[in-house]
Tab-separated table of C-alpha atoms and ligand atoms in Angstrom:
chain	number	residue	atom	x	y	z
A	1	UNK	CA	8.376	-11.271	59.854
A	2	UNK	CA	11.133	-12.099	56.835
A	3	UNK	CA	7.949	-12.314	54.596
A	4	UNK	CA	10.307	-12.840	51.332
A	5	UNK	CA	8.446	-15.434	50.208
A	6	UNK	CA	4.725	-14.362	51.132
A	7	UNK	CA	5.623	-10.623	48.926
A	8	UNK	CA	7.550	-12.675	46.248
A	9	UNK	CA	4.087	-14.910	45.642
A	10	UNK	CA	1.957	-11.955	45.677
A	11	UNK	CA	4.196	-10.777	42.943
A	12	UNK	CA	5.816	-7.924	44.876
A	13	UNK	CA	9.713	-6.917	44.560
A	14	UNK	CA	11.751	-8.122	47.314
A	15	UNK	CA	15.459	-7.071	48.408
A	16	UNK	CA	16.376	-11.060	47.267
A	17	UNK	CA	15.039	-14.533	46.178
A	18	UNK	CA	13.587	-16.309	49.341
A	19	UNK	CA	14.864	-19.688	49.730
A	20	UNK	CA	13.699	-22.889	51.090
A	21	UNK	CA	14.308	-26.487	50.941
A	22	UNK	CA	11.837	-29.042	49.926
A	23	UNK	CA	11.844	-31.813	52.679
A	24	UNK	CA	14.116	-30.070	54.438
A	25	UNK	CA	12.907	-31.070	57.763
A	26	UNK	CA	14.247	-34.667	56.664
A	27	UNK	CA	17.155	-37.124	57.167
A	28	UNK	CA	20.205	-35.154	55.755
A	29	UNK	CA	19.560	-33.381	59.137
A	30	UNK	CA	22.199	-35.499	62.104
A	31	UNK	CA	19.836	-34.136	64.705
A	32	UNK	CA	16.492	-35.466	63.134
A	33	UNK	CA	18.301	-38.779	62.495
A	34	UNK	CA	19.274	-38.611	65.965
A	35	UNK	CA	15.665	-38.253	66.981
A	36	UNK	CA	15.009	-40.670	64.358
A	37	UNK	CA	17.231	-43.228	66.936
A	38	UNK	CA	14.155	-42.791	69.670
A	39	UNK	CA	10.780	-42.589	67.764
A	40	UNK	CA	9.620	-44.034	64.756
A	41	UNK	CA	8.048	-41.692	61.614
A	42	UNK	CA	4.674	-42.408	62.986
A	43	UNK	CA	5.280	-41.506	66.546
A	44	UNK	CA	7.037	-38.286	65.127
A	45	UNK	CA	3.650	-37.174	63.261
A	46	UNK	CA	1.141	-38.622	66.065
A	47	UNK	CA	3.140	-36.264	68.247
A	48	UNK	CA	2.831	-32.524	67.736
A	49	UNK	CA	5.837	-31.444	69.925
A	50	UNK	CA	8.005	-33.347	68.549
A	51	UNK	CA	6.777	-32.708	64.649
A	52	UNK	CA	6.976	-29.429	65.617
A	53	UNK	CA	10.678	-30.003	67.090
A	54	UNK	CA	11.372	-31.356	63.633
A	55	UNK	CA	9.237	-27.959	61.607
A	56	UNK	CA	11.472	-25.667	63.883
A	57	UNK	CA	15.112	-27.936	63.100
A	58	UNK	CA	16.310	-26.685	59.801
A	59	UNK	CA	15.319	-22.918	60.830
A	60	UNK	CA	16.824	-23.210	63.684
A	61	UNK	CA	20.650	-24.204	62.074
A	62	UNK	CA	19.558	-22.656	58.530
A	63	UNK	CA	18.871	-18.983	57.543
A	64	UNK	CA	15.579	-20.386	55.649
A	65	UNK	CA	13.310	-18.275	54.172
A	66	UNK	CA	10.280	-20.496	55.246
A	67	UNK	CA	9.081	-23.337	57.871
A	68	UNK	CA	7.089	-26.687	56.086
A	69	UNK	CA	5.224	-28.399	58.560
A	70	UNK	CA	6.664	-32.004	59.371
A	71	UNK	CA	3.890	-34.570	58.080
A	72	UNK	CA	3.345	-36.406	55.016
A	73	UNK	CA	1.336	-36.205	52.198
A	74	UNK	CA	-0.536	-39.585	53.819
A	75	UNK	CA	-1.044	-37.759	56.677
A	76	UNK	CA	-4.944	-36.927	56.061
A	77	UNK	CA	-5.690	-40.398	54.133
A	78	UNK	CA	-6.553	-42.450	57.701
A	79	UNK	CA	-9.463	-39.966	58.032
A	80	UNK	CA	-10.654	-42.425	55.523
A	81	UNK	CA	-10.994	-44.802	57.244
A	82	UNK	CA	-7.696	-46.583	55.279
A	83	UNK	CA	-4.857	-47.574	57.019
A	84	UNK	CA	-1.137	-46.182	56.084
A	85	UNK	CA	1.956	-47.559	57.059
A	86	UNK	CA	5.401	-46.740	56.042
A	87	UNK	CA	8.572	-48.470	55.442
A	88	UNK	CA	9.605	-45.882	54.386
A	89	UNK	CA	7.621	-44.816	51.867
A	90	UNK	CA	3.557	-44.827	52.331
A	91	UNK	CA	2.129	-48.377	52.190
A	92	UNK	CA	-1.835	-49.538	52.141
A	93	UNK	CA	-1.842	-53.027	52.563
A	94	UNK	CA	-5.468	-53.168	50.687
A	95	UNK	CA	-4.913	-51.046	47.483
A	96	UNK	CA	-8.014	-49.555	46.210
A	97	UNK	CA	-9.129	-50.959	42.917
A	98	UNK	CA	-12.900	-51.163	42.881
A	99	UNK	CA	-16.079	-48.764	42.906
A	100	UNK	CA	-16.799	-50.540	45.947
A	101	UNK	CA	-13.797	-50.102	47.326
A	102	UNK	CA	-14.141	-46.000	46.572
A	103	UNK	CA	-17.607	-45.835	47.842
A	104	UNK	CA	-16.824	-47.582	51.166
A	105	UNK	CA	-14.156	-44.490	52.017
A	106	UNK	CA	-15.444	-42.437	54.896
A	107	UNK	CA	-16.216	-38.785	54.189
A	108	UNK	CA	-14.794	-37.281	57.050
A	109	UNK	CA	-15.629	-33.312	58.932
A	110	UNK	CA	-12.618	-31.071	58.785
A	111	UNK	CA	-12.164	-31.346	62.407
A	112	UNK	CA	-11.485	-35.809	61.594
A	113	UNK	CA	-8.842	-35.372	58.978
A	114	UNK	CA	-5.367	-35.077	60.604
A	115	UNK	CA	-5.843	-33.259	63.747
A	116	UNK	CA	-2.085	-33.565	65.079
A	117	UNK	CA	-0.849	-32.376	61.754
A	118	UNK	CA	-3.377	-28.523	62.702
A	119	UNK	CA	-2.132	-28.954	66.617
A	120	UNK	CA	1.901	-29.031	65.153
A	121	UNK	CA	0.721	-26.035	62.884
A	122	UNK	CA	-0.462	-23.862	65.975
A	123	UNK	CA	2.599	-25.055	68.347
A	124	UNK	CA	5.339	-23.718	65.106
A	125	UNK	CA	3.653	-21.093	64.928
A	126	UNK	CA	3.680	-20.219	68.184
A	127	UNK	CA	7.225	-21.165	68.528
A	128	UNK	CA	8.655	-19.160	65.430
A	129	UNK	CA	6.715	-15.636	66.632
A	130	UNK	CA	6.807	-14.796	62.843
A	131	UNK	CA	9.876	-15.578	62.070
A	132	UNK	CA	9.448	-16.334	59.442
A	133	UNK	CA	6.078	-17.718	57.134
A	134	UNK	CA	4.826	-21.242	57.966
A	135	UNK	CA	4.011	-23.414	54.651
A	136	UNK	CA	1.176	-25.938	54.769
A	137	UNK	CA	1.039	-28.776	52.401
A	138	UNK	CA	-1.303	-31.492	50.750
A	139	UNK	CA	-0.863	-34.050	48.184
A	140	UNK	CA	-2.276	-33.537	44.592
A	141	UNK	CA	-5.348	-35.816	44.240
A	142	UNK	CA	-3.643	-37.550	41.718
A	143	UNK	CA	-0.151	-38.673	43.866
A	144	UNK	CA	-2.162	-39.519	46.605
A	145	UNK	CA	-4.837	-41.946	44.734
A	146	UNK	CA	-0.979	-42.764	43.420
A	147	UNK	CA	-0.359	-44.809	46.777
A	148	UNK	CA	-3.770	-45.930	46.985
A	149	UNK	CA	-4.200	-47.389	44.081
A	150	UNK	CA	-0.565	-48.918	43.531
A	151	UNK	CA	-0.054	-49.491	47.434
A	152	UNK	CA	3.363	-48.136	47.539
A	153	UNK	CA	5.486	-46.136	45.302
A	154	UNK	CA	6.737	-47.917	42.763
A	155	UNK	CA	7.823	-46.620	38.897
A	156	UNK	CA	5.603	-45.212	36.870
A	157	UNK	CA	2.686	-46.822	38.771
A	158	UNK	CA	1.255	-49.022	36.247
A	159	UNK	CA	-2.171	-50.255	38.930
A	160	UNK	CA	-2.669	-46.597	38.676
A	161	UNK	CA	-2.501	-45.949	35.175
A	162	UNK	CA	-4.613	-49.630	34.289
A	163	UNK	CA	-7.243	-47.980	36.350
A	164	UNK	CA	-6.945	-45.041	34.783
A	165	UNK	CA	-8.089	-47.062	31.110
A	166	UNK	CA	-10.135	-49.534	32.350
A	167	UNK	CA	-12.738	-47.880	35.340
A	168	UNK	CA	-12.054	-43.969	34.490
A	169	UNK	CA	-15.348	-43.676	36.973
A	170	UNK	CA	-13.845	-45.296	39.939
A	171	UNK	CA	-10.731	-43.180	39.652
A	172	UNK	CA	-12.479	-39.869	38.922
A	173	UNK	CA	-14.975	-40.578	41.945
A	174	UNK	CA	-11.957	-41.316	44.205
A	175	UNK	CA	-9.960	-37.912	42.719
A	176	UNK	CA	-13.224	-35.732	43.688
A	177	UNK	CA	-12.943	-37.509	47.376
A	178	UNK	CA	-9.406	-36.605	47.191
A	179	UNK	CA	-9.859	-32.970	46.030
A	180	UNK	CA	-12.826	-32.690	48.797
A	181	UNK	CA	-10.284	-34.377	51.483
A	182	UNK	CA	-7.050	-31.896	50.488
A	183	UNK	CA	-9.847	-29.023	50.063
A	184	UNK	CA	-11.088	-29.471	53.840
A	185	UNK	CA	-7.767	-30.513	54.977
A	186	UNK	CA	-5.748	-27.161	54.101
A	187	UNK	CA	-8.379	-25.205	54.997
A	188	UNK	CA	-7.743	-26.392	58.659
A	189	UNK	CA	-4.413	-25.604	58.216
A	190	UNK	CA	-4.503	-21.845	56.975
A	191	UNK	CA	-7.264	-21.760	59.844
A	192	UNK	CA	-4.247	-23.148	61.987
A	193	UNK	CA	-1.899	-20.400	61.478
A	194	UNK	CA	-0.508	-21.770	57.857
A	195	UNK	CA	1.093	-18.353	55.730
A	196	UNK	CA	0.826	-20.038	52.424
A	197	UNK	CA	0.749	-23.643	50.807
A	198	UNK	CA	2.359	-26.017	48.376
A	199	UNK	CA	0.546	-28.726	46.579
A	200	UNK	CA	2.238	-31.575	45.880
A	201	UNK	CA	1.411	-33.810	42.463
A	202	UNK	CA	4.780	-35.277	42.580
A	203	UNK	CA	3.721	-38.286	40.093
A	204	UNK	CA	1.458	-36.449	37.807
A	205	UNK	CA	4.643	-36.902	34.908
A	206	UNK	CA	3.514	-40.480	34.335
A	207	UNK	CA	0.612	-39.519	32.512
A	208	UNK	CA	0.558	-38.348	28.596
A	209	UNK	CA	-0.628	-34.443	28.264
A	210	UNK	CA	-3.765	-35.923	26.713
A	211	UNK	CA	-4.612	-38.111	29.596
A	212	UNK	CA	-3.874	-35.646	32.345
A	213	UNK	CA	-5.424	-33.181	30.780
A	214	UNK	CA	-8.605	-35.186	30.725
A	215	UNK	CA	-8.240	-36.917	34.316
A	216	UNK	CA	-6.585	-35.031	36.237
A	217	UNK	CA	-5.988	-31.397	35.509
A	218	UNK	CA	-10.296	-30.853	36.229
A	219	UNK	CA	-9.726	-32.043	39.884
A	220	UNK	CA	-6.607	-29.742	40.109
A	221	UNK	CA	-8.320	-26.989	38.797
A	222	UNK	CA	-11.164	-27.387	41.546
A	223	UNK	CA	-8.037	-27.781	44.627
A	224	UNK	CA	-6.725	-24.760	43.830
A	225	UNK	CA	-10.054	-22.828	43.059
A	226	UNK	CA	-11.001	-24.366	47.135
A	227	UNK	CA	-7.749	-22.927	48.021
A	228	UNK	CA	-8.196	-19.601	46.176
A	229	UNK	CA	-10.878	-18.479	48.862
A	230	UNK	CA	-8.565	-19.567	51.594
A	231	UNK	CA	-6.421	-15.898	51.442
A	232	UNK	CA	-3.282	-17.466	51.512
A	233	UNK	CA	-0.691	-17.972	48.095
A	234	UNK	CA	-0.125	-21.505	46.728
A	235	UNK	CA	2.112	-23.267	45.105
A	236	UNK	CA	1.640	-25.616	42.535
A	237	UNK	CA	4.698	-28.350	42.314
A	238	UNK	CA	4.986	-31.043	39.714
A	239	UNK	CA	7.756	-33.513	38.991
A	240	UNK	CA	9.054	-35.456	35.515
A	241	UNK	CA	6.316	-33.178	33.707
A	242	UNK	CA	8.182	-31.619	31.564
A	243	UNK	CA	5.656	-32.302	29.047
A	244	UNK	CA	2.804	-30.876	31.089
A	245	UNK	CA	4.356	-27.459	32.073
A	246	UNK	CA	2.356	-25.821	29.012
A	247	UNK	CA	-1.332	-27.145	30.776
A	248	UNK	CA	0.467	-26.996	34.235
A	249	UNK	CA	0.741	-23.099	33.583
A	250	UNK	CA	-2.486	-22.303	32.689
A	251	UNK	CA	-3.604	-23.404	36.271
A	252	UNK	CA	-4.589	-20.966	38.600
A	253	UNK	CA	-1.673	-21.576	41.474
A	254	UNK	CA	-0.149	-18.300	42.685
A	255	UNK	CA	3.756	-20.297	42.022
A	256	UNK	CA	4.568	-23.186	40.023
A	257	UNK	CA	7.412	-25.258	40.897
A	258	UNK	CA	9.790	-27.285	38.343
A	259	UNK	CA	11.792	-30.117	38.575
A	260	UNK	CA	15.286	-30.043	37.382
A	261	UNK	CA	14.436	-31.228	34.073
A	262	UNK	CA	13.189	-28.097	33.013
A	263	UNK	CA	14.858	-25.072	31.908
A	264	UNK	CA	14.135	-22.494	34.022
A	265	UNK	CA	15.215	-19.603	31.359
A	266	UNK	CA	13.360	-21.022	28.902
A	267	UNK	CA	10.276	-21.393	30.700
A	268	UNK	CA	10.343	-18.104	32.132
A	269	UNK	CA	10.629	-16.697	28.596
A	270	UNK	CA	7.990	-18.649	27.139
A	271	UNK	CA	5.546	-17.534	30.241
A	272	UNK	CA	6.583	-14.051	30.305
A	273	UNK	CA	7.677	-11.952	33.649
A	274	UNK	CA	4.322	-12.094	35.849
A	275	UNK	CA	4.352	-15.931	36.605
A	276	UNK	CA	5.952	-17.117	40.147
A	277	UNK	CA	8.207	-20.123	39.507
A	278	UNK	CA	10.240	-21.944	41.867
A	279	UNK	CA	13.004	-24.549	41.368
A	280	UNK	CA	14.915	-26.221	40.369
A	281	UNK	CA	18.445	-27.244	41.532
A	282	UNK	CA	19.304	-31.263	41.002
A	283	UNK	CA	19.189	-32.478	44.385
A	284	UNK	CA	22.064	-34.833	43.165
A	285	UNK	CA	24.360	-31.856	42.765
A	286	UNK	CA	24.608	-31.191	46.504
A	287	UNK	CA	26.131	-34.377	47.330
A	288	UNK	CA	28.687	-33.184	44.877
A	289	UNK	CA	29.841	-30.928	47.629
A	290	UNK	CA	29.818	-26.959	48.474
A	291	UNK	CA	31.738	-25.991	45.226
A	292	UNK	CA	29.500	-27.618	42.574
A	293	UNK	CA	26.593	-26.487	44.428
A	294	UNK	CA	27.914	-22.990	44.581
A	295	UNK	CA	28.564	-23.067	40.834
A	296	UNK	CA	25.001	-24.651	40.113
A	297	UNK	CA	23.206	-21.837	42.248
A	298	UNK	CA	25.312	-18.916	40.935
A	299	UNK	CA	24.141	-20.665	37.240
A	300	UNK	CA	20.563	-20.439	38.169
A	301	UNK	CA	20.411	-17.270	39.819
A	302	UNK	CA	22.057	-16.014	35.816
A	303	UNK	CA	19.446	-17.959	34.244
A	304	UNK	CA	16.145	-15.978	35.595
A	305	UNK	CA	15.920	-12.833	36.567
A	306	UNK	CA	15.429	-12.414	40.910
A	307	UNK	CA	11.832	-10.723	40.259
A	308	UNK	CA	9.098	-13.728	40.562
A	309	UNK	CA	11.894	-16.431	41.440
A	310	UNK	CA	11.746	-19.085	44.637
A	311	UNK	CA	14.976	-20.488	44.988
A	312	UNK	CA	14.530	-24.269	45.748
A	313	UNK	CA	15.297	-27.756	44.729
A	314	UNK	CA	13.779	-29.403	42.004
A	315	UNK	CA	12.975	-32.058	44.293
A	316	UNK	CA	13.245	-33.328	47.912
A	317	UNK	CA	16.778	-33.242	49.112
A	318	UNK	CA	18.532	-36.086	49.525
A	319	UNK	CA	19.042	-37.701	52.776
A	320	UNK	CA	23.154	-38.261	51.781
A	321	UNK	CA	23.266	-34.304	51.264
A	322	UNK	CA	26.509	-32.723	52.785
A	323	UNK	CA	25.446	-29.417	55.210
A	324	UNK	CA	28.401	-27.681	53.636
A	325	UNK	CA	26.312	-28.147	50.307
A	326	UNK	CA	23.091	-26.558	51.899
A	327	UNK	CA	25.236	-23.541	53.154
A	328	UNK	CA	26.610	-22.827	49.975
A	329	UNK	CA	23.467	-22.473	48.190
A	330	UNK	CA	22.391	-19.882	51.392
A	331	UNK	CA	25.408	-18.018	50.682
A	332	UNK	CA	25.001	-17.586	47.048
A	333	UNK	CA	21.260	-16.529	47.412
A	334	UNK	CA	22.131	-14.087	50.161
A	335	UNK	CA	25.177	-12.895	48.616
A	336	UNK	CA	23.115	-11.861	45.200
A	337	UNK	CA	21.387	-9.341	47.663
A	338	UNK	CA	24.901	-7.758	48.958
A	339	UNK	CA	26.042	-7.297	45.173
A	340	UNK	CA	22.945	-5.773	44.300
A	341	UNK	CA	23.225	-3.131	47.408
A	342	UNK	CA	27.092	-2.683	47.227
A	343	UNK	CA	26.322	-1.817	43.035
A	344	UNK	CA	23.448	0.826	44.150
A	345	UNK	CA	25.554	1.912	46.903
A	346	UNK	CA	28.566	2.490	44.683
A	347	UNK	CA	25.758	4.283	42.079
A	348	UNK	CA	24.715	6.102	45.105
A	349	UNK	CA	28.687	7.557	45.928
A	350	UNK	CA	29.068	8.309	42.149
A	351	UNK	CA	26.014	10.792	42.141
B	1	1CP	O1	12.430	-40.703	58.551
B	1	1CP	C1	11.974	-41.464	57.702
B	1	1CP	O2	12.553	-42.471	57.316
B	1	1CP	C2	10.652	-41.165	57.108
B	1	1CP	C3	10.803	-40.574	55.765
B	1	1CP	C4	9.746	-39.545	55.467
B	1	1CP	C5	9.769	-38.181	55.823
B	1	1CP	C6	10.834	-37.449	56.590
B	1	1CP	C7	8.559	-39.787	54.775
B	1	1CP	C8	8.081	-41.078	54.240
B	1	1CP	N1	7.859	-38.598	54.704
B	1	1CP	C9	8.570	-37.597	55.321
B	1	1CP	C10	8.160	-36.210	55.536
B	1	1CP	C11	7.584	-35.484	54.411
B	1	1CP	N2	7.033	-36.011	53.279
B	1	1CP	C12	7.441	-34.068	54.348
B	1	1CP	C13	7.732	-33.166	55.518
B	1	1CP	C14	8.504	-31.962	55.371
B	1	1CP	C15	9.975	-32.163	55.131
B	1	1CP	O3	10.478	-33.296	55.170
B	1	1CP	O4	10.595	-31.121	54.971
B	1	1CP	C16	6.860	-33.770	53.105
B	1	1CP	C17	6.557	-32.407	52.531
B	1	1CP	C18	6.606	-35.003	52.457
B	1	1CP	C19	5.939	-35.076	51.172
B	1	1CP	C20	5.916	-36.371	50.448
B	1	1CP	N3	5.887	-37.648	50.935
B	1	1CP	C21	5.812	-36.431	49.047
B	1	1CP	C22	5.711	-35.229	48.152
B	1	1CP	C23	7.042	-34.595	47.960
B	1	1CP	C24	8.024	-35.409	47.195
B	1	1CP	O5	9.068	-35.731	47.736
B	1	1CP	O6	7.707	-35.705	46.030
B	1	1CP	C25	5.772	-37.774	48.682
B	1	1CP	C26	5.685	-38.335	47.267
B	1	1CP	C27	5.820	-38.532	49.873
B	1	1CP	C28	5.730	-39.997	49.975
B	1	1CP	C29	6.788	-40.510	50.868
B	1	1CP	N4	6.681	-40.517	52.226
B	1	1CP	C30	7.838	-40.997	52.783
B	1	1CP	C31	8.724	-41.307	51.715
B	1	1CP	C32	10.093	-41.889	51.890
B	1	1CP	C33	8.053	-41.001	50.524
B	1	1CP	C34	8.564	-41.105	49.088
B	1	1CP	C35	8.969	-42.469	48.604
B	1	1CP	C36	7.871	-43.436	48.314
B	1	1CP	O7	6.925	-43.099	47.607
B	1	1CP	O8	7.983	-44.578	48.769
């Protein structure tokens, strides 16, 4: 199996930086649009073939380092008992704003929460015959009581944050149902066949360090202590929290992952050479085209050294993204690993 990324979380040297894409199983793809055409998001994750289809569709036209399972970070909230819809972001038509409200939530069995999500785990698995390593994912507690709470995305979710000041109960009762749910939930999928997972508290930023610290960083802690006796690395990824890397770093994920915000040569200076990170190319400088991006990846690969480095985006890429753009950040990953050998080959000639 290319297990670049697997040795590269367990801290090991590898010949060069594994690469993938996150939500690259997404739109910028013409042949998931095209599938797109027939079936509807929900029929694509109610349907493990075709989710699986979709897994398997940026490996199959991309030398990608890793597979992430098509589903969404919703996909374990019906076991609930709450209904999601999307259009095309996650909607809950009753947002959750009451201990009531909390308490009324189902507590589902492992085997309840997201069942087609653990059946398109086993079929990509199957499929890729160790290709290469299959990530699993689950929301942070915080971004998904994010959509519960607010209803939808929308900025800086301020129905969040009120409930955060005025009933600090009701939301820390709902984050431990969370934690419990994303707990249960990924251990299905590393039971599944999952390699290794990502966590994803994509709206943790909108806190204040002091806040997060106090709210949400106890329920993280517990995730990723669950997670630690599942045997498989995880990643930690956080977005617009800048001002939470110090407290984000002291967190017991195997890799953290930045946004672009963040300067990746200054953070891995201030956390020395053990830490994993992953990141952080804007998103936005793909749809610049194939040179920019090649001059942006060539600029990150000189800011941290390979050893302890995932090469992705700093956040989703963008459904507008040029495929030229994608290939030219391949070729300047996998061409770092031909300089290297061609420089010990020529060392090797000169002795
Ligand atoms: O085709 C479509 O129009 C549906 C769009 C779509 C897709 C392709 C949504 C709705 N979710 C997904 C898949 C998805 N979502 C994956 C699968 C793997 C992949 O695409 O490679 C993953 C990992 C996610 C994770 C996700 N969903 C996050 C965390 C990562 C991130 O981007 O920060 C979040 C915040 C969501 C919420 C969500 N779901 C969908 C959208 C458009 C959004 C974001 C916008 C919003 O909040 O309204």
């Amino acid at each position: 199996m290319n297990d670049l990324l697997l040795r590269t979380l367990r801290g090991q040297d590898t010949e060069r930086r594994p690469l993938w894409i996150m939500r690259q199983a997404g739109r910028y793809l013409p042949e998931y649009r095209a599938l797109r055409e027939r079936f509807s998001f929900e029929e694509l994750c109610a349907r493990p073939d075709l989710a699986a289809e979709v897994t398997l569709m940026p490996i199959n036209r991309f030398p990608l380092d890793a597979a992430i399972v098509f589903a969404d970070i919703m996909s374990p909230i019906s076991a609930l008992g709450i209904n999601v819809e999307f259009a095309p972001g996650p909607v809950i038509n009753k947002p959750l704003r009451s201990k009531a409200a909390v308490q009324a939530l189902s507590i589902p069995t492992q085997d309840e929460i997201a069942p087609t999500v653990l059946e398109t785990v086993r079929l990509v698995k199957k499929e890729l015959s160790g290709r290469v390593p299959v990530l699993g994912f689950t929301g942070g507690p915080w971004t998904l009581a994010a959509y519960l709470v607010q209803g939808r995305g929308v900025r800086d979710f301020p129905a969040l944050r009120a409930l955060a000041i005025d009933k600090p109960r009701v939301l820390t009762e709902l984050l431990e149902r969370l934690t419990a749910l994303s707990s249960s939930y990924l251990k299905g999928q590393v039971e599944s066949g999952v390699d290794a997972v990502q966590i994803f508290e994509t709206w943790s930023g909108v806190l204040s360090v002091s806040d997060w610290s106090l709210l949400v960083k106890p329920h993280l802690e517990n995730l990723l202590e669950n997670v630690g006796q599942l045997g498989v690395p995880c990643i930690l990824f956080m977005q617009n929290a800048t001002h939470l890397l110090a407290e984000m770093t002291t967190l017991s994920a195997d890799g953290f992952s930045v946004d672009w915000r963040v300067d990746m040569a200054e953070l891995r200076q201030s956390l020395g050479p053990q830490k994993i990170l992953q990141g952080n190319l804007d998103p936005a400088i793909l749809l610049a085209g194939p040179e920019s991006t090649s001059r942006a990846a060539r600029r990150l690969l000189q800011d941290i050294p390979p050893v302890g480095h995932i090469v992705n985006l700093g956040h989703g890429i963008l459904p507008q993204t040029p495929m030229e753009s994608v290939e030219a950040l391949i070729g300047v990953v996998h061409s770092e690993v031909q300089e290297c050998s061609r420089t010990s080959a020529s060392a090797g000639e000169e002795v």
